[in-house]
mmCIF file of C-alpha atoms and ligand atoms in Angstrom:
data_model
loop_
_atom_site.group_PDB
_atom_site.id
_atom_site.type_symbol
_atom_site.label_atom_id
_atom_site.label_comp_id
_atom_site.label_asym_id
_atom_site.label_seq_id
_atom_site.Cartn_x
_atom_site.Cartn_y
_atom_site.Cartn_z
ATOM 1 C CA MET A 1317 33.475 49.767 -11.016
ATOM 2 C CA SER A 1318 32.309 53.137 -8.967
ATOM 3 C CA ASN A 1319 28.673 52.888 -10.180
ATOM 4 C CA VAL A 1320 28.563 49.192 -9.044
ATOM 5 C CA THR A 1321 27.007 48.353 -5.928
ATOM 6 C CA LEU A 1322 28.614 45.626 -3.984
ATOM 7 C CA PRO A 1323 27.449 44.112 -0.532
ATOM 8 C CA THR A 1324 29.274 45.730 2.458
ATOM 9 C CA THR A 1325 27.306 43.935 5.426
ATOM 10 C CA PRO A 1326 25.175 41.036 5.893
ATOM 11 C CA GLU A 1327 21.999 43.006 5.444
ATOM 12 C CA SER A 1328 23.141 44.623 2.094
ATOM 13 C CA ILE A 1329 23.030 41.316 0.195
ATOM 14 C CA LEU A 1330 19.289 40.840 0.031
ATOM 15 C CA PRO A 1331 18.472 44.083 -2.009
ATOM 16 C CA LEU A 1332 20.882 43.099 -4.564
ATOM 17 C CA VAL A 1333 19.568 39.638 -4.789
ATOM 18 C CA LEU A 1334 15.837 40.783 -5.098
ATOM 19 C CA LYS A 1335 17.256 43.613 -7.828
ATOM 20 C CA ALA A 1336 18.783 40.619 -9.584
ATOM 21 C CA MET A 1337 15.415 38.883 -9.739
ATOM 22 C CA SER A 1338 13.224 41.834 -10.431
ATOM 23 C CA ARG A 1339 12.754 41.363 -14.040
ATOM 24 C CA THR A 1340 11.386 37.791 -13.867
ATOM 25 C CA PRO A 1341 8.627 37.884 -16.417
ATOM 26 C CA ASP A 1342 6.476 35.553 -14.786
ATOM 27 C CA ALA A 1343 4.915 37.656 -12.132
ATOM 28 C CA ARG A 1344 3.855 34.686 -9.665
ATOM 29 C CA LEU A 1345 7.567 33.404 -9.801
ATOM 30 C CA ARG A 1346 8.732 36.872 -9.165
ATOM 31 C CA GLU A 1347 6.703 37.320 -6.203
ATOM 32 C CA LEU A 1348 7.039 33.698 -4.617
ATOM 33 C CA MET A 1349 10.899 34.199 -5.184
ATOM 34 C CA ALA A 1350 11.300 37.673 -3.716
ATOM 35 C CA SER A 1351 9.306 36.497 -0.587
ATOM 36 C CA LEU A 1352 11.119 33.158 -0.093
ATOM 37 C CA THR A 1353 14.422 34.824 -0.456
ATOM 38 C CA SER A 1354 13.468 37.617 1.894
ATOM 39 C CA HIS A 1355 12.420 35.200 4.601
ATOM 40 C CA LEU A 1356 15.397 33.079 4.257
ATOM 41 C CA HIS A 1357 17.768 35.990 4.643
ATOM 42 C CA ALA A 1358 15.911 37.062 7.556
ATOM 43 C CA PHE A 1359 16.074 33.547 9.024
ATOM 44 C CA ILE A 1360 19.759 33.228 8.570
ATOM 45 C CA LEU A 1361 20.437 36.647 10.080
ATOM 46 C CA GLU A 1362 18.030 36.164 13.090
ATOM 47 C CA THR A 1363 19.562 32.767 13.904
ATOM 48 C CA LYS A 1364 23.127 33.427 12.706
ATOM 49 C CA VAL A 1365 23.588 30.275 10.727
ATOM 50 C CA THR A 1366 27.071 28.897 10.826
ATOM 51 C CA GLU A 1367 28.988 27.577 7.841
ATOM 52 C CA GLU A 1368 28.857 24.155 9.330
ATOM 53 C CA GLU A 1369 25.030 24.440 9.744
ATOM 54 C CA PHE A 1370 24.737 25.627 6.166
ATOM 55 C CA GLU A 1371 26.522 22.537 5.133
ATOM 56 C CA ARG A 1372 24.337 20.399 7.059
ATOM 57 C CA ALA A 1373 21.056 21.952 5.740
ATOM 58 C CA VAL A 1374 22.584 21.285 2.076
ATOM 59 C CA LYS A 1375 23.415 17.918 3.016
ATOM 60 C CA PHE A 1376 19.693 17.164 4.301
ATOM 61 C CA LEU A 1377 18.202 18.494 0.999
ATOM 62 C CA ILE A 1378 20.635 16.525 -1.108
ATOM 63 C CA ASP A 1379 19.998 13.301 0.997
ATOM 64 C CA ILE A 1380 16.029 13.561 0.914
ATOM 65 C CA GLY A 1381 16.384 14.015 -2.989
ATOM 66 C CA GLN A 1382 18.762 10.897 -3.297
ATOM 67 C CA ALA A 1383 16.469 9.061 -0.809
ATOM 68 C CA THR A 1384 13.427 9.479 -3.088
ATOM 69 C CA GLY A 1385 12.453 6.880 -5.537
ATOM 70 C CA GLU A 1386 10.299 4.223 -6.385
ATOM 71 C CA LYS A 1387 9.013 3.244 -3.055
ATOM 72 C CA THR A 1388 9.024 6.433 -0.864
ATOM 73 C CA ASN A 1389 9.181 10.139 -1.327
ATOM 74 C CA GLU A 1390 11.492 11.704 1.539
ATOM 75 C CA VAL A 1391 10.941 15.236 -0.021
ATOM 76 C CA ILE A 1392 7.173 15.063 0.528
ATOM 77 C CA LEU A 1393 7.777 13.478 3.716
ATOM 78 C CA ALA A 1394 10.000 16.211 4.824
ATOM 79 C CA ALA A 1395 7.232 18.875 3.886
ATOM 80 C CA ASP A 1396 4.760 16.721 5.836
ATOM 81 C CA LEU A 1397 6.828 16.613 9.235
ATOM 82 C CA LEU A 1398 7.385 20.269 8.917
ATOM 83 C CA GLY A 1399 3.470 20.757 8.799
ATOM 84 C CA VAL A 1400 3.858 22.455 5.272
ATOM 85 C CA SER A 1401 1.715 19.866 3.503
ATOM 86 C CA SER A 1402 -1.108 20.247 6.071
ATOM 87 C CA LEU A 1403 -0.664 24.142 5.756
ATOM 88 C CA VAL A 1404 -0.982 24.244 2.016
ATOM 89 C CA ALA A 1405 -4.081 21.901 2.241
ATOM 90 C CA VAL A 1406 -5.831 23.852 4.870
ATOM 91 C CA LEU A 1407 -5.010 27.232 3.197
ATOM 92 C CA ASN A 1408 -6.508 25.970 -0.177
ATOM 93 C CA ASN A 1409 -9.722 24.626 1.402
ATOM 94 C CA PRO A 1410 -11.658 27.190 2.954
ATOM 95 C CA ALA A 1411 -14.055 24.617 4.568
ATOM 96 C CA ASN A 1412 -10.955 23.642 6.945
ATOM 97 C CA HIS A 1413 -11.106 27.376 8.216
ATOM 98 C CA ASN A 1414 -12.561 27.914 11.614
ATOM 99 C CA ASP A 1415 -14.731 30.788 10.658
ATOM 100 C CA ALA A 1416 -17.955 31.805 9.677
ATOM 101 C CA HIS A 1417 -17.427 31.458 6.093
ATOM 102 C CA ALA A 1418 -16.415 27.861 6.576
ATOM 103 C CA GLN A 1419 -19.421 27.085 8.573
ATOM 104 C CA ALA A 1420 -21.571 28.403 5.908
ATOM 105 C CA GLU A 1421 -19.695 26.204 3.293
ATOM 106 C CA ALA A 1422 -20.701 22.676 3.880
ATOM 107 C CA ALA A 1423 -17.570 21.329 2.004
ATOM 108 C CA SER A 1424 -15.626 18.559 3.579
ATOM 109 C CA HIS A 1425 -12.325 19.177 5.004
ATOM 110 C CA ALA A 1426 -9.239 18.371 2.927
ATOM 111 C CA ALA A 1427 -6.145 16.577 4.339
ATOM 112 C CA LEU A 1428 -2.593 16.243 3.032
ATOM 113 C CA LEU A 1429 -1.864 13.680 0.120
ATOM 114 C CA GLY A 1430 0.941 11.811 1.939
ATOM 115 C CA PRO A 1431 3.710 10.075 -0.061
ATOM 116 C CA PHE A 1432 1.909 6.802 -0.835
ATOM 117 C CA TRP A 1433 -0.873 7.714 -3.416
ATOM 118 C CA ARG A 1434 -0.575 5.731 -6.711
ATOM 119 C CA ALA A 1435 -2.435 6.970 -9.971
ATOM 120 C CA ASN A 1436 -4.525 4.441 -11.898
ATOM 121 C CA ALA A 1437 -5.585 2.304 -8.929
ATOM 122 C CA PRO A 1438 -8.189 -0.307 -10.446
ATOM 123 C CA PHE A 1439 -11.706 0.505 -11.086
ATOM 124 C CA CYS A 1440 -13.805 -1.704 -9.016
ATOM 125 C CA GLU A 1441 -17.495 -2.494 -8.842
ATOM 126 C CA ALA A 1442 -19.504 -1.174 -6.128
ATOM 127 C CA GLY A 1443 -19.271 -3.512 -3.053
ATOM 128 C CA ALA A 1444 -15.976 -5.145 -4.349
ATOM 129 C CA ASN A 1445 -13.241 -5.783 -1.590
ATOM 130 C CA ILE A 1446 -9.947 -3.946 -1.959
ATOM 131 C CA ALA A 1447 -8.348 -6.600 0.516
ATOM 132 C CA ARG A 1448 -6.859 -8.680 -2.234
ATOM 133 C CA GLY A 1449 -5.021 -12.122 -1.918
ATOM 134 C CA ASN A 1450 -4.433 -13.562 1.519
ATOM 135 C CA THR A 1451 -5.020 -10.034 3.430
ATOM 136 C CA GLN A 1452 -5.940 -10.813 6.965
ATOM 137 C CA GLY A 1453 -7.812 -8.362 9.337
ATOM 138 C CA MET A 1454 -11.079 -7.212 10.634
ATOM 139 C CA PRO A 1455 -13.627 -6.891 7.920
ATOM 140 C CA LEU A 1456 -14.422 -3.240 7.232
ATOM 141 C CA ASP A 1457 -17.490 -1.934 5.060
ATOM 142 C CA VAL A 1458 -17.282 1.517 4.077
ATOM 143 C CA ARG A 1459 -20.142 3.519 2.591
ATOM 144 C CA GLY A 1460 -21.446 7.016 2.024
ATOM 145 C CA VAL A 1461 -22.644 9.466 -0.516
ATOM 146 C CA VAL A 1462 -20.965 12.228 -2.370
ATOM 147 C CA TYR A 1463 -22.542 15.563 -2.531
ATOM 148 C CA ASP A 1464 -22.311 18.927 -4.430
ATOM 149 C CA LYS A 1465 -22.261 22.192 -2.574
ATOM 150 C CA HIS A 1466 -26.093 22.412 -2.801
ATOM 151 C CA GLY A 1467 -26.300 18.958 -1.166
ATOM 152 C CA LYS A 1468 -27.315 17.225 -4.331
ATOM 153 C CA PRO A 1469 -26.077 13.719 -4.621
ATOM 154 C CA LEU A 1470 -23.351 13.393 -7.336
ATOM 155 C CA ALA A 1471 -23.810 10.407 -9.575
ATOM 156 C CA ASN A 1472 -20.754 8.837 -11.288
ATOM 157 C CA ALA A 1473 -18.274 10.527 -9.059
ATOM 158 C CA THR A 1474 -15.013 8.692 -8.604
ATOM 159 C CA VAL A 1475 -13.995 7.595 -4.932
ATOM 160 C CA ASP A 1476 -10.275 6.638 -5.100
ATOM 161 C CA VAL A 1477 -9.168 5.130 -1.639
ATOM 162 C CA TRP A 1478 -6.035 3.741 -0.426
ATOM 163 C CA HIS A 1479 -4.730 2.556 2.869
ATOM 164 C CA ALA A 1480 -2.378 0.769 5.064
ATOM 165 C CA SER A 1481 -2.782 -2.835 5.899
ATOM 166 C CA PRO A 1482 -3.754 -4.123 9.366
ATOM 167 C CA ILE A 1483 0.161 -4.346 10.146
ATOM 168 C CA GLY A 1484 0.585 -0.607 9.099
ATOM 169 C CA LEU A 1485 2.329 -1.114 5.647
ATOM 170 C CA TYR A 1486 1.289 0.128 2.151
ATOM 171 C CA GLU A 1487 1.240 -2.447 -0.423
ATOM 172 C CA ASN A 1488 4.528 -1.019 -2.030
ATOM 173 C CA GLN A 1489 6.258 -1.146 1.266
ATOM 174 C CA ASP A 1490 5.487 -4.842 1.772
ATOM 175 C CA ASP A 1491 6.588 -7.856 -0.403
ATOM 176 C CA ALA A 1492 3.957 -9.922 1.015
ATOM 177 C CA GLN A 1493 0.966 -7.897 -0.523
ATOM 178 C CA GLU A 1494 -0.441 -8.035 -3.996
ATOM 179 C CA ASN A 1495 0.304 -4.929 -6.262
ATOM 180 C CA MET A 1496 -2.400 -2.492 -5.684
ATOM 181 C CA ASN A 1497 -3.641 -4.247 -2.553
ATOM 182 C CA LEU A 1498 -5.917 -2.098 -0.587
ATOM 183 C CA ARG A 1499 -6.217 0.561 -3.231
ATOM 184 C CA GLY A 1500 -9.254 1.066 -5.711
ATOM 185 C CA ARG A 1501 -11.536 3.417 -7.279
ATOM 186 C CA PHE A 1502 -15.379 3.218 -7.162
ATOM 187 C CA LYS A 1503 -17.947 5.090 -9.177
ATOM 188 C CA THR A 1504 -20.987 6.562 -7.282
ATOM 189 C CA ASP A 1505 -24.451 5.123 -8.256
ATOM 190 C CA ALA A 1506 -27.366 7.315 -9.322
ATOM 191 C CA HIS A 1507 -27.896 8.336 -5.784
ATOM 192 C CA GLY A 1508 -24.335 9.584 -5.243
ATOM 193 C CA ALA A 1509 -23.704 6.628 -3.036
ATOM 194 C CA TYR A 1510 -20.209 4.656 -2.914
ATOM 195 C CA PHE A 1511 -19.717 1.242 -1.028
ATOM 196 C CA PHE A 1512 -16.567 -0.906 -0.853
ATOM 197 C CA LYS A 1513 -15.339 -3.629 1.487
ATOM 198 C CA THR A 1514 -11.682 -3.844 2.926
ATOM 199 C CA VAL A 1515 -9.964 -4.570 6.211
ATOM 200 C CA ARG A 1516 -9.665 -2.091 9.135
ATOM 201 C CA PRO A 1517 -6.238 -0.421 8.630
ATOM 202 C CA ALA A 1518 -3.840 -0.085 11.476
ATOM 203 C CA GLY A 1519 -1.803 3.215 12.414
ATOM 204 C CA TYR A 1520 1.748 3.088 11.267
ATOM 205 C CA PRO A 1521 5.033 4.975 11.568
ATOM 206 C CA VAL A 1522 5.985 7.310 8.787
ATOM 207 C CA PRO A 1523 9.216 5.992 7.226
ATOM 208 C CA THR A 1524 12.062 6.453 9.721
ATOM 209 C CA ASN A 1525 14.826 4.735 7.708
ATOM 210 C CA GLY A 1526 15.946 7.945 5.836
ATOM 211 C CA PRO A 1527 17.035 11.459 6.491
ATOM 212 C CA CYS A 1528 13.563 12.423 7.855
ATOM 213 C CA GLY A 1529 13.695 9.621 10.298
ATOM 214 C CA ASP A 1530 17.066 11.062 11.508
ATOM 215 C CA LEU A 1531 15.236 14.627 12.023
ATOM 216 C CA LEU A 1532 12.491 13.084 13.875
ATOM 217 C CA ARG A 1533 14.854 11.328 16.379
ATOM 218 C CA ALA A 1534 16.724 14.670 16.647
ATOM 219 C CA GLN A 1535 13.533 16.266 17.615
ATOM 220 C CA LEU A 1536 12.577 13.527 20.067
ATOM 221 C CA ARG A 1537 9.107 13.216 17.952
ATOM 222 C CA HIS A 1538 7.414 9.897 17.507
ATOM 223 C CA PRO A 1539 6.698 8.802 14.087
ATOM 224 C CA ASN A 1540 3.229 7.243 14.495
ATOM 225 C CA ARG A 1541 0.377 8.164 12.462
ATOM 226 C CA PRO A 1542 -3.197 7.542 13.739
ATOM 227 C CA ALA A 1543 -5.032 4.617 11.751
ATOM 228 C CA HIS A 1544 -6.762 6.137 8.558
ATOM 229 C CA LEU A 1545 -7.819 5.551 4.988
ATOM 230 C CA HIS A 1546 -7.142 8.241 2.345
ATOM 231 C CA PHE A 1547 -9.502 9.137 -0.287
ATOM 232 C CA MET A 1548 -9.477 11.284 -3.382
ATOM 233 C CA VAL A 1549 -12.868 12.256 -4.739
ATOM 234 C CA SER A 1550 -13.445 13.681 -8.193
ATOM 235 C CA THR A 1551 -15.876 14.450 -10.612
ATOM 236 C CA PRO A 1552 -15.895 17.034 -13.578
ATOM 237 C CA GLY A 1553 -16.712 20.731 -12.631
ATOM 238 C CA HIS A 1554 -15.657 20.080 -9.125
ATOM 239 C CA LYS A 1555 -12.298 20.731 -6.941
ATOM 240 C CA VAL A 1556 -10.661 17.213 -6.365
ATOM 241 C CA LEU A 1557 -11.078 16.503 -2.616
ATOM 242 C CA ILE A 1558 -8.012 14.914 -1.120
ATOM 243 C CA THR A 1559 -8.634 13.820 2.527
ATOM 244 C CA GLN A 1560 -8.264 11.133 5.102
ATOM 245 C CA VAL A 1561 -10.714 9.632 7.378
ATOM 246 C CA PHE A 1562 -9.424 8.750 10.977
ATOM 247 C CA ALA A 1563 -10.125 5.943 13.342
ATOM 248 C CA ASP A 1564 -12.004 7.165 16.438
ATOM 249 C CA GLY A 1565 -10.288 6.604 19.511
ATOM 250 C CA ASP A 1566 -6.757 6.148 18.142
ATOM 251 C CA ASP A 1567 -3.996 7.027 20.832
ATOM 252 C CA ASN A 1568 -2.254 9.498 18.255
ATOM 253 C CA LEU A 1569 -5.013 11.574 16.842
ATOM 254 C CA THR A 1570 -3.517 14.553 18.790
ATOM 255 C CA SER A 1571 -0.007 14.026 18.007
ATOM 256 C CA ASP A 1572 0.021 13.198 14.299
ATOM 257 C CA PRO A 1573 3.691 13.614 13.138
ATOM 258 C CA VAL A 1574 2.142 15.314 9.969
ATOM 259 C CA PHE A 1575 -0.529 17.320 11.240
ATOM 260 C CA GLY A 1576 -3.294 15.911 9.124
ATOM 261 C CA VAL A 1577 -6.061 15.344 11.740
ATOM 262 C CA THR A 1578 -9.144 17.968 11.914
ATOM 263 C CA ALA A 1579 -12.323 17.018 13.993
ATOM 264 C CA PRO A 1580 -14.539 16.391 11.013
ATOM 265 C CA LEU A 1581 -12.013 13.926 9.652
ATOM 266 C CA VAL A 1582 -12.441 11.504 12.602
ATOM 267 C CA GLY A 1583 -14.570 8.932 11.476
ATOM 268 C CA ASP A 1584 -17.245 6.982 13.059
ATOM 269 C CA PHE A 1585 -16.107 3.294 13.106
ATOM 270 C CA GLN A 1586 -18.479 0.851 14.514
ATOM 271 C CA GLU A 1587 -17.778 -2.664 15.487
ATOM 272 C CA HIS A 1588 -20.411 -5.416 15.479
ATOM 273 C CA THR A 1589 -19.984 -8.853 16.736
ATOM 274 C CA ALA A 1590 -21.771 -11.798 15.893
ATOM 275 C CA ASN A 1591 -21.253 -15.407 16.176
ATOM 276 C CA GLY A 1592 -17.867 -14.654 17.754
ATOM 277 C CA LYS A 1593 -16.881 -12.618 14.656
ATOM 278 C CA THR A 1594 -16.263 -8.944 14.859
ATOM 279 C CA HIS A 1595 -16.772 -6.675 11.726
ATOM 280 C CA ALA A 1596 -16.688 -2.873 11.308
ATOM 281 C CA THR A 1597 -18.392 -0.281 9.401
ATOM 282 C CA LEU A 1598 -17.699 3.241 8.512
ATOM 283 C CA THR A 1599 -20.252 5.754 7.135
ATOM 284 C CA HIS A 1600 -18.727 8.671 5.536
ATOM 285 C CA ASP A 1601 -20.133 11.414 3.107
ATOM 286 C CA PHE A 1602 -18.176 13.769 1.163
ATOM 287 C CA HIS A 1603 -19.057 17.392 -0.027
ATOM 288 C CA LEU A 1604 -17.447 18.762 -2.957
ATOM 289 C CA THR A 1605 -17.218 22.355 -4.074
ATOM 290 C CA GLU A 1606 -17.064 23.653 -7.520
ATOM 291 C CA GLY A 1607 -13.806 24.364 -9.309
ATOM 292 C CA GLU A 1608 -11.311 22.742 -11.702
ATOM 293 C CA MET A 1609 -10.867 18.997 -11.530
ATOM 294 C CA THR A 1610 -7.051 18.712 -11.311
ATOM 295 C CA PHE A 1611 -5.096 15.829 -10.156
ATOM 296 C CA PRO A 1612 -1.829 15.825 -8.276
ATOM 297 C CA HIS A 1613 1.324 14.152 -9.547
ATOM 298 C CA PRO A 1614 1.796 10.838 -8.200
ATOM 299 C CA PRO A 1615 4.588 11.004 -5.338
ATOM 300 C CA ILE A 1616 5.511 7.458 -6.451
ATOM 301 C CA PRO A 1617 5.070 5.710 -9.543
HETATM 302 C C1 BEZ B 1018 0.327 8.823 4.753
HETATM 303 O O1 BEZ B 1018 -0.685 9.271 5.310
HETATM 304 O O2 BEZ B 1018 0.319 7.986 4.034
HETATM 305 C C2 BEZ B 1018 1.478 9.655 4.958
HETATM 306 C C3 BEZ B 1018 1.580 10.836 5.183
HETATM 307 C C4 BEZ B 1018 2.644 11.613 5.532
HETATM 308 C C5 BEZ B 1018 3.871 10.972 5.682
HETATM 309 C C6 BEZ B 1018 3.724 9.745 5.589
HETATM 310 C C7 BEZ B 1018 2.553 8.866 5.437
HETATM 311 FE FE1 FE B 1019 -1.577 7.045 4.969
#
């Protein structure tokens, strides 16, 4: 007993924990856990977390886990609302950094994946309409070119798109929509071009019926994302680009609850009226960087 070190003060616990974890064979796991634990201890000491507050925090973690399932992912939503998902996206995509290196890189800005991407959206012919069934809304034509880092068009790249309906609901949140409505994958042609038809998406509130909604309300924050389309652009030999394109003029561009908007991601939506009918167009190019083509795990099935 005499050689054993036991904690004597709040500050004396951390060195013991770090020592206990120090033999972790996986070097990156060792580094991450040591840093995370150090920050957690510092946070608890700095804010003097009470036993009741600790219990409340544990309950929040249990609640977001239990509220995660087929339709939504409250764990990802929590990371989104804390700005953590956007931070990871910005950190890992140098084009998003506002410095000389980023300017030299012509790569597209990335944005968070969000909780609603589904793997295996149907492959569609160029020009196909992803507004399936009886989806009403302003027609929108979307086109652009996918380039490599040298500005060379990339043929046969995959452009995976998903977005909310004109009433602001993803297909899996809304029984009135067909399975895979407003989702599709398109291949670029020999000139790197993609083209599809859809309807203009509306902005929408992030889900507020779970523990994350309680957190937003406690913080007096609004839940409304600016209208956007999600894209995942991929081709072998290139880093998968996960991004979003936002509707210019949307009131919530500067108060996105998940901090996903950067200036280059505000799209140039044009509206055209002919014979009393209005339709919209969006032209948006994507610039990929070299790297491994690794896809994320789908947040929902
Ligand atoms: C989305 O854009 O689909 C999204 C992102 C973060 C939270 C909720 C929704
Ligand atoms: Fe979205």
